[in-house]
Every structure is written in C-alpha cells, then in structure tokens.
JSON list of C-alpha atoms in Angstrom, two decimals:
[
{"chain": "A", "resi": 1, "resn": "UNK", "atom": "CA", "xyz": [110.11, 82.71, 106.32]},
{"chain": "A", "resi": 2, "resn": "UNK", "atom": "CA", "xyz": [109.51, 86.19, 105.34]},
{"chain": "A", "resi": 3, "resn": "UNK", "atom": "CA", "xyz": [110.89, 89.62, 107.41]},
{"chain": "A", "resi": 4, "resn": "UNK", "atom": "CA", "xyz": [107.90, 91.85, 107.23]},
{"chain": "A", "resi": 5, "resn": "UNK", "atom": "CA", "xyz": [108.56, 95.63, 105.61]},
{"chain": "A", "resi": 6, "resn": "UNK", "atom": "CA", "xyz": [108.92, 96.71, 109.17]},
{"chain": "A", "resi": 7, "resn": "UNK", "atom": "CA", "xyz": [112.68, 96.26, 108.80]},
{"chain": "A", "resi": 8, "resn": "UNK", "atom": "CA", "xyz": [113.14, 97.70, 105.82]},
{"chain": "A", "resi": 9, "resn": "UNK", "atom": "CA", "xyz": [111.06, 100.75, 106.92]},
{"chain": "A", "resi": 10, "resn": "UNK", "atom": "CA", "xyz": [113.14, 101.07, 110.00]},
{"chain": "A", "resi": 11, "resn": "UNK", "atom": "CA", "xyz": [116.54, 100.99, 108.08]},
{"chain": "A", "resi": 12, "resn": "UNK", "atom": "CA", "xyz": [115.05, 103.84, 106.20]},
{"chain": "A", "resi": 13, "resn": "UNK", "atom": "CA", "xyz": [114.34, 105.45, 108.82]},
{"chain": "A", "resi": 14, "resn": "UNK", "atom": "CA", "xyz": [117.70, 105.44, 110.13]},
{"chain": "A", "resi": 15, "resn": "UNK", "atom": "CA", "xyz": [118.98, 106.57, 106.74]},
{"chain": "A", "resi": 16, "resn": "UNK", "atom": "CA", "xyz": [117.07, 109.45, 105.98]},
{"chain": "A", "resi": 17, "resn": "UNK", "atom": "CA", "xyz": [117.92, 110.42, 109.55]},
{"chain": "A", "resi": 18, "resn": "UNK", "atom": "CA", "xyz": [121.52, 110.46, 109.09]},
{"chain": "A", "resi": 19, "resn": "UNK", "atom": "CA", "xyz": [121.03, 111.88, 105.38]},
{"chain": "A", "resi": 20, "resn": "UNK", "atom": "CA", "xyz": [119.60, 114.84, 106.12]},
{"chain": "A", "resi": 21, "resn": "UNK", "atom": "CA", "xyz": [120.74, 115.23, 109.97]},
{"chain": "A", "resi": 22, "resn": "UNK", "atom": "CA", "xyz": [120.81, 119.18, 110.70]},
{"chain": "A", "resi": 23, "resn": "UNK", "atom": "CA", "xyz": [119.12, 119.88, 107.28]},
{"chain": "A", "resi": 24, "resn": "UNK", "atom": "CA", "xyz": [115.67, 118.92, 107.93]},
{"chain": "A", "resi": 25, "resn": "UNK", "atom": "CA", "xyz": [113.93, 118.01, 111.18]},
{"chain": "A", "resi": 26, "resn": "UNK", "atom": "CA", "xyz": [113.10, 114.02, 110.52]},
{"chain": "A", "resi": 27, "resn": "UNK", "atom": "CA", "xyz": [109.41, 113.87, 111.74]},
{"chain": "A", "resi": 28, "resn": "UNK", "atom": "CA", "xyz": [107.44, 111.01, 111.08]},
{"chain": "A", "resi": 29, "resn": "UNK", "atom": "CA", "xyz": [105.59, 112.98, 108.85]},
{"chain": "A", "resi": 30, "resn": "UNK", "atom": "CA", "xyz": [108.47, 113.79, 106.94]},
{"chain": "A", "resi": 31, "resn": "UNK", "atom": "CA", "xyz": [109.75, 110.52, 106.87]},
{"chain": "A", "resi": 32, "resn": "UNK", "atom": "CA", "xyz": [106.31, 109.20, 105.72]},
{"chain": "A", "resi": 33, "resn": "UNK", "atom": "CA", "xyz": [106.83, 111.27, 102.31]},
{"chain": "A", "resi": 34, "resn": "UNK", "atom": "CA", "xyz": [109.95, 109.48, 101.92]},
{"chain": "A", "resi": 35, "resn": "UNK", "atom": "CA", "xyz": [109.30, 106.34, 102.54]},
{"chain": "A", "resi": 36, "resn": "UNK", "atom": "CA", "xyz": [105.96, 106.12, 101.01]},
{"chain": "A", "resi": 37, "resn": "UNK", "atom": "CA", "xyz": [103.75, 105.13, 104.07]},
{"chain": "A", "resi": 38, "resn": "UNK", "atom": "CA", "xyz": [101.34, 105.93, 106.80]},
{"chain": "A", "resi": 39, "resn": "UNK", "atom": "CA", "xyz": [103.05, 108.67, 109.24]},
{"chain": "A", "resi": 40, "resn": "UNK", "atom": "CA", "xyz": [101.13, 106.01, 112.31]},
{"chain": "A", "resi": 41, "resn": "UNK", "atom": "CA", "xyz": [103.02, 103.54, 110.71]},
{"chain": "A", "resi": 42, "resn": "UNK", "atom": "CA", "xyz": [106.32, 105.32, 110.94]},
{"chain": "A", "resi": 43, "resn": "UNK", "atom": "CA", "xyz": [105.66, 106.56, 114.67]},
{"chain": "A", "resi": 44, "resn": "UNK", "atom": "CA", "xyz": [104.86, 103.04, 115.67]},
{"chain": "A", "resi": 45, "resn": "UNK", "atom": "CA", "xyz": [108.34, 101.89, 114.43]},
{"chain": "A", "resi": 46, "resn": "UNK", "atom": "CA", "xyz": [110.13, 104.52, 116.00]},
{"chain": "A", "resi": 47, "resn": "UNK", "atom": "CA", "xyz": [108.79, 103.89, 119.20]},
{"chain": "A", "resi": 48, "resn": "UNK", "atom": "CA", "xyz": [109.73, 100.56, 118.89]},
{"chain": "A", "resi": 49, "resn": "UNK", "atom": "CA", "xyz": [113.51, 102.09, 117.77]},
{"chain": "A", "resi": 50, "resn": "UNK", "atom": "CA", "xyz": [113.48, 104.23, 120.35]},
{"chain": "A", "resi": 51, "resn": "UNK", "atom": "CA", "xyz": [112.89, 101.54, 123.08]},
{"chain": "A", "resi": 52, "resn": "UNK", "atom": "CA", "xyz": [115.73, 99.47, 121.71]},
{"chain": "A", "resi": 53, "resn": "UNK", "atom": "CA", "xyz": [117.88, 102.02, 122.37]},
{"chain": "A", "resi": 54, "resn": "UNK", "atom": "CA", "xyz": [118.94, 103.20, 118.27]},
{"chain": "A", "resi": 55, "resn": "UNK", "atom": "CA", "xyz": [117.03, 106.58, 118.46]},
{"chain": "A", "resi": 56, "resn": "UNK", "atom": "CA", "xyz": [116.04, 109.03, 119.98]},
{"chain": "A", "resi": 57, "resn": "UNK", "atom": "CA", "xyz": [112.14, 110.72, 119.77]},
{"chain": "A", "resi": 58, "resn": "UNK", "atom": "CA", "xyz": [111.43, 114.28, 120.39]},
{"chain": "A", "resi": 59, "resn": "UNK", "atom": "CA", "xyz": [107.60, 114.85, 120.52]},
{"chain": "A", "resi": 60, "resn": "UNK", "atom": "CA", "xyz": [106.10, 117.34, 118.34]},
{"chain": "A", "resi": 61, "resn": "UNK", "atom": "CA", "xyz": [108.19, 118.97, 115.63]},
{"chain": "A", "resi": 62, "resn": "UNK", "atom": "CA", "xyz": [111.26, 118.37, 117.26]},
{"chain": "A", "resi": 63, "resn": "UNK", "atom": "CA", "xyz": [112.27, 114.39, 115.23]},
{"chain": "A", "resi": 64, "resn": "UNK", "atom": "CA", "xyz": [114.56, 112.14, 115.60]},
{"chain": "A", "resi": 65, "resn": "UNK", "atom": "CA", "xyz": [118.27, 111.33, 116.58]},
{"chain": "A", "resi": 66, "resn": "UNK", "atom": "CA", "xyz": [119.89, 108.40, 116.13]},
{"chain": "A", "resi": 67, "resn": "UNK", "atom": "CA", "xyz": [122.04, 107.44, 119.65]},
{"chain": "A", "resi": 68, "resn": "UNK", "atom": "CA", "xyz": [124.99, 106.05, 118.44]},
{"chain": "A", "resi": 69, "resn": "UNK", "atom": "CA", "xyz": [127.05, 105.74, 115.48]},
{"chain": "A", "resi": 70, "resn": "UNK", "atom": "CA", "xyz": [126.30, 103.96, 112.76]},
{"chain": "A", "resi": 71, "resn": "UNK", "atom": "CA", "xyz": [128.67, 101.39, 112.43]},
{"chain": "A", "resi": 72, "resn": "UNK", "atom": "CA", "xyz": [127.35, 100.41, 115.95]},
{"chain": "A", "resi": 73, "resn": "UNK", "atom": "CA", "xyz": [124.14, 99.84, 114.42]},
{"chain": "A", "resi": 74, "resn": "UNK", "atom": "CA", "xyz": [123.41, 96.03, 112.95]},
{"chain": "A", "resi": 75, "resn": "UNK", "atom": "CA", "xyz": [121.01, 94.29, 110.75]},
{"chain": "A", "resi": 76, "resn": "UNK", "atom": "CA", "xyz": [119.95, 92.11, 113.62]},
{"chain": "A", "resi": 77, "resn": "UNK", "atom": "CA", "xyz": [120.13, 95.44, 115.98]},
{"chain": "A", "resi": 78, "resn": "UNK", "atom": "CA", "xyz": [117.16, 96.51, 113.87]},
{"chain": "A", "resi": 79, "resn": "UNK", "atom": "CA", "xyz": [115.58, 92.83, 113.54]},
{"chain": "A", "resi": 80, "resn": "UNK", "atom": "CA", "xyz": [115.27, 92.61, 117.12]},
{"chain": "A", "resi": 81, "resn": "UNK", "atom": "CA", "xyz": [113.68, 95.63, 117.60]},
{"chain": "A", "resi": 82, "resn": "UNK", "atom": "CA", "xyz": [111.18, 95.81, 115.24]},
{"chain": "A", "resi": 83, "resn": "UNK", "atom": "CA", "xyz": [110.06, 92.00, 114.36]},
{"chain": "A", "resi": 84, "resn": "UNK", "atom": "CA", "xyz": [106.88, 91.01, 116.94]},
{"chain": "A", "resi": 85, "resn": "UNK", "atom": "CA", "xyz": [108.65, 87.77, 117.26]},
{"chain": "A", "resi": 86, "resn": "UNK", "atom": "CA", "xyz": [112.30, 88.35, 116.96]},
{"chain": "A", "resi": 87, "resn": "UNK", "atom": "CA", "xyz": [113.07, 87.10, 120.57]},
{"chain": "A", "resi": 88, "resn": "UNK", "atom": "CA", "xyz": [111.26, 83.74, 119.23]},
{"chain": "A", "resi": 89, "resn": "UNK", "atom": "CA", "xyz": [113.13, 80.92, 117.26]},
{"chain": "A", "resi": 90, "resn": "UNK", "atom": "CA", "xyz": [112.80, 81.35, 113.75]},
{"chain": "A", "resi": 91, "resn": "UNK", "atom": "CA", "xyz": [111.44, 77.98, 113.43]},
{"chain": "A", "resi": 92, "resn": "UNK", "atom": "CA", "xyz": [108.22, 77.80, 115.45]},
{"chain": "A", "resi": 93, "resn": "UNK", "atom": "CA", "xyz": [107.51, 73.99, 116.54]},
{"chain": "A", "resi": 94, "resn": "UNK", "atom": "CA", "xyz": [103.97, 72.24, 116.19]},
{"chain": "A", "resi": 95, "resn": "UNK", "atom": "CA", "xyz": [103.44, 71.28, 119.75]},
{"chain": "A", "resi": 96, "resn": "UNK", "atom": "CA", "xyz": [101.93, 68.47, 120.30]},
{"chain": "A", "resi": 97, "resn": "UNK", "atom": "CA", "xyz": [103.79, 65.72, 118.27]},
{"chain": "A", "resi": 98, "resn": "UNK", "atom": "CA", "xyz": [102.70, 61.89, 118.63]},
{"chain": "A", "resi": 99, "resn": "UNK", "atom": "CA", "xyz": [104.73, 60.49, 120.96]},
{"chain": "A", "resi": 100, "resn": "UNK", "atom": "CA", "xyz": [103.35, 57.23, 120.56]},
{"chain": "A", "resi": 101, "resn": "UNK", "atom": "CA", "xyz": [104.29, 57.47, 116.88]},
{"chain": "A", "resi": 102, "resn": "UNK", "atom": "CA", "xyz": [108.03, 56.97, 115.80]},
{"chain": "A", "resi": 103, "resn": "UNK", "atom": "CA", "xyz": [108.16, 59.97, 113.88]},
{"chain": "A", "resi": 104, "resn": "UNK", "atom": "CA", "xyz": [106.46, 62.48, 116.08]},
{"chain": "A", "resi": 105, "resn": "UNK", "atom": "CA", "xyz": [108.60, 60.69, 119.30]},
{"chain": "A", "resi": 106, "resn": "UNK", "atom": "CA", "xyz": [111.60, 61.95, 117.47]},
{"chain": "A", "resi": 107, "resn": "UNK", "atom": "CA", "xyz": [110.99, 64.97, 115.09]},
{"chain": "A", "resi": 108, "resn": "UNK", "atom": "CA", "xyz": [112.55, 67.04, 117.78]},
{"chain": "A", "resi": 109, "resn": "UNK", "atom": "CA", "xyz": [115.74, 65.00, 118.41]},
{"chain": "A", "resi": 110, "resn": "UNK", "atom": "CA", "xyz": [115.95, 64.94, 114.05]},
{"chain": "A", "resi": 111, "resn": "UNK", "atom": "CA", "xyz": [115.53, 68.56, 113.50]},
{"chain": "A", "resi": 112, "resn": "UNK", "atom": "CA", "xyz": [116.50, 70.97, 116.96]},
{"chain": "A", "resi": 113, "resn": "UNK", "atom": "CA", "xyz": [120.38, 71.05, 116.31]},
{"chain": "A", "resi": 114, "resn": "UNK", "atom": "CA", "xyz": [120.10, 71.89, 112.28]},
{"chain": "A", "resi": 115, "resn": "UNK", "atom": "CA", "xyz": [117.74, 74.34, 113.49]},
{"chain": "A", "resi": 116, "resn": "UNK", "atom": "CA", "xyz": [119.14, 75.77, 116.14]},
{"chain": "A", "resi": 117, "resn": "UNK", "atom": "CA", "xyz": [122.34, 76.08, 113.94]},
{"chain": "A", "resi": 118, "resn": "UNK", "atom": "CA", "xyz": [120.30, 77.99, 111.04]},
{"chain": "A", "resi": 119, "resn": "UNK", "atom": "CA", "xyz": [119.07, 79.91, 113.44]},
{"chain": "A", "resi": 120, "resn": "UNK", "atom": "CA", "xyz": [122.87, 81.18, 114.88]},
{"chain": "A", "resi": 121, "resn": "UNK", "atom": "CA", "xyz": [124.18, 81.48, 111.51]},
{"chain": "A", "resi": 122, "resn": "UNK", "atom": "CA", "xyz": [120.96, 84.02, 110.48]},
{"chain": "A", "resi": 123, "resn": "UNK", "atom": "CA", "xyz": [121.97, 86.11, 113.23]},
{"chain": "A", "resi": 124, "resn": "UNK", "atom": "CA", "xyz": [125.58, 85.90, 112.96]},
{"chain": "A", "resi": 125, "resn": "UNK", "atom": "CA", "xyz": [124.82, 87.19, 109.34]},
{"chain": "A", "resi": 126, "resn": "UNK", "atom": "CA", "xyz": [122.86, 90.19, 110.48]},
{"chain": "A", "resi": 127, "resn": "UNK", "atom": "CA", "xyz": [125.19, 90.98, 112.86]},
{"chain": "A", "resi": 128, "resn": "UNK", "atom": "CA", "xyz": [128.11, 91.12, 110.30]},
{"chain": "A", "resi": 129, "resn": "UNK", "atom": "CA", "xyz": [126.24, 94.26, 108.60]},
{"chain": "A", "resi": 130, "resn": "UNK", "atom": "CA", "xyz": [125.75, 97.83, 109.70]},
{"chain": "A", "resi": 131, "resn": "UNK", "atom": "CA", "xyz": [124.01, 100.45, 108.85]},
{"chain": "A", "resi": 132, "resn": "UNK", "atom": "CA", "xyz": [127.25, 102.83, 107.78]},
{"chain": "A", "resi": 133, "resn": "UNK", "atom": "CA", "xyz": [127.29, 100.08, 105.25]},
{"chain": "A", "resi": 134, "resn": "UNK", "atom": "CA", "xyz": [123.54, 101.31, 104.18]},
{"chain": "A", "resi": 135, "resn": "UNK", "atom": "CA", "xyz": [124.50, 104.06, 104.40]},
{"chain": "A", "resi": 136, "resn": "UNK", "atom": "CA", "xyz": [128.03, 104.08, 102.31]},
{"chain": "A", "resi": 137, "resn": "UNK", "atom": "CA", "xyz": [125.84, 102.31, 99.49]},
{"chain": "A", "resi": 138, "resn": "UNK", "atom": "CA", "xyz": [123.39, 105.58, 99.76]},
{"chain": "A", "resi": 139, "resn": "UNK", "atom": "CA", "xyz": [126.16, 108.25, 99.10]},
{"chain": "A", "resi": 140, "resn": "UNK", "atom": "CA", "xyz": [128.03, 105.89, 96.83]},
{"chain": "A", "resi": 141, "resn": "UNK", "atom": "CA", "xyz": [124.51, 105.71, 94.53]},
{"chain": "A", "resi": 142, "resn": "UNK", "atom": "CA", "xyz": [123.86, 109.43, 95.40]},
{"chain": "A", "resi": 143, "resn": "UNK", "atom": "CA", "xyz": [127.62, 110.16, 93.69]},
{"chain": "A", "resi": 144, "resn": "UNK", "atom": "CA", "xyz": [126.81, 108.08, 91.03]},
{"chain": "A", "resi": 145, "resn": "UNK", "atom": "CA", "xyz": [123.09, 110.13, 90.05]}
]
C-alpha cells in the first residue's frame, strides 16, 4: 500500500499556513512555490481540506485559514480528507472467490479479522499524531538552521 503525495502536500499546506499566518497571504499560488507543484494541484487539495472542515478558502487573493487548532488536527484527519478511497478498507477484496473451492470458500473467514485489525491499528496510529507535532518539528529544525 502506498499514501499518494496528496497527504504529504496537504500537511504542507497546513504548515506553511500556520508558518507564515499574518505574514503572507497563503494562496495556492504561493503555496505552489513552496511546495514545488502545480497551483491546480494545490487548489484541488484545498478544496478537498476545506470540505473536511480543516480550512478555510477565501477566493481570489484573500488564502487560507486553518479552522481549528492544530493539535486538533490528525494524521488520519488529513488521510480522510484527501485519499479518493480513504472511507474504503485498506485492503480491497477480489470479489468473486470460488466458493466451490476450499480455499476461495474460506479466504474471507482466514483473512477479515487480521485485516480488519490492521486496518484499526493504521488509524489508531494516525490518529495519535497532530499536526502541532509537524509543526513543533518545523520550528525545532528552523532553530536549529
């Protein structure tokens, strides 16, 4: 399984807008300097930010604001809003399994609860981290420059 850059972007997002809140406007053009992408690419993941709930999207030069505090803000908060599939399971099932073969009549019954418990424990880990820890790591780096 691989999390696509989305996430990553996003997280940046958030960072750069707490980083340089009420020292720069953050416009997606702004943001796509920093992060080294397509400012469509940016917008698109705000929008899908914004409709979770984390920010908030002025149109035009007026950027971003983040709606709640940081430490409110997990790694699965983020996951969930800007992975296509993150209401999905993580492990997507083939779906028509033999059920005339002993294998394929039981795959299901072998593998759902291990899965199912990956599955909880991936999120639970998300969930344990927040962005003012991203963002902690940022000013602790940025003392150490």
């Amino acid at each position: 399984m691989q999390i696509s850059t989305k996430f990553t972007i996003a997280v940046h997002i958030l960072m750069a807008a707490k980083f340089f809140e009420g020292k720069q406007k953050i416009t997606s053009q702004f943001l796509a300097g920093s992060i080294g992408s397509n400012p469509v690419i940016i917008r698109n993941i705000m929008l899908q930010l914004q409709e979770a709930g984390i920010i908030e999207v002025k149109r035009g030069p007026g950027g971003i604001t983040i709606d709640r505090p940081l430490s409110e803000i997990t790694y699965l908060d983020i996951y969930k809003a800007v992975e296509t599939k993150s209401g999905d399971d993580l492990f997507r099932f083939h779906e028509n399994p033999n059920q005339m073969c002993p294998v394929g009549k039981n795959i299901h019954k072998a593998l759902d609860a291990s899965l199912n418990q990956i599955q909880s424990a991936f999120e639970a880990d998300l969930a344990s981290h927040t962005m003012q820890d991203v963002y902690d790591n940022i000013e602790a780096a940025q003392e150490a420059d």
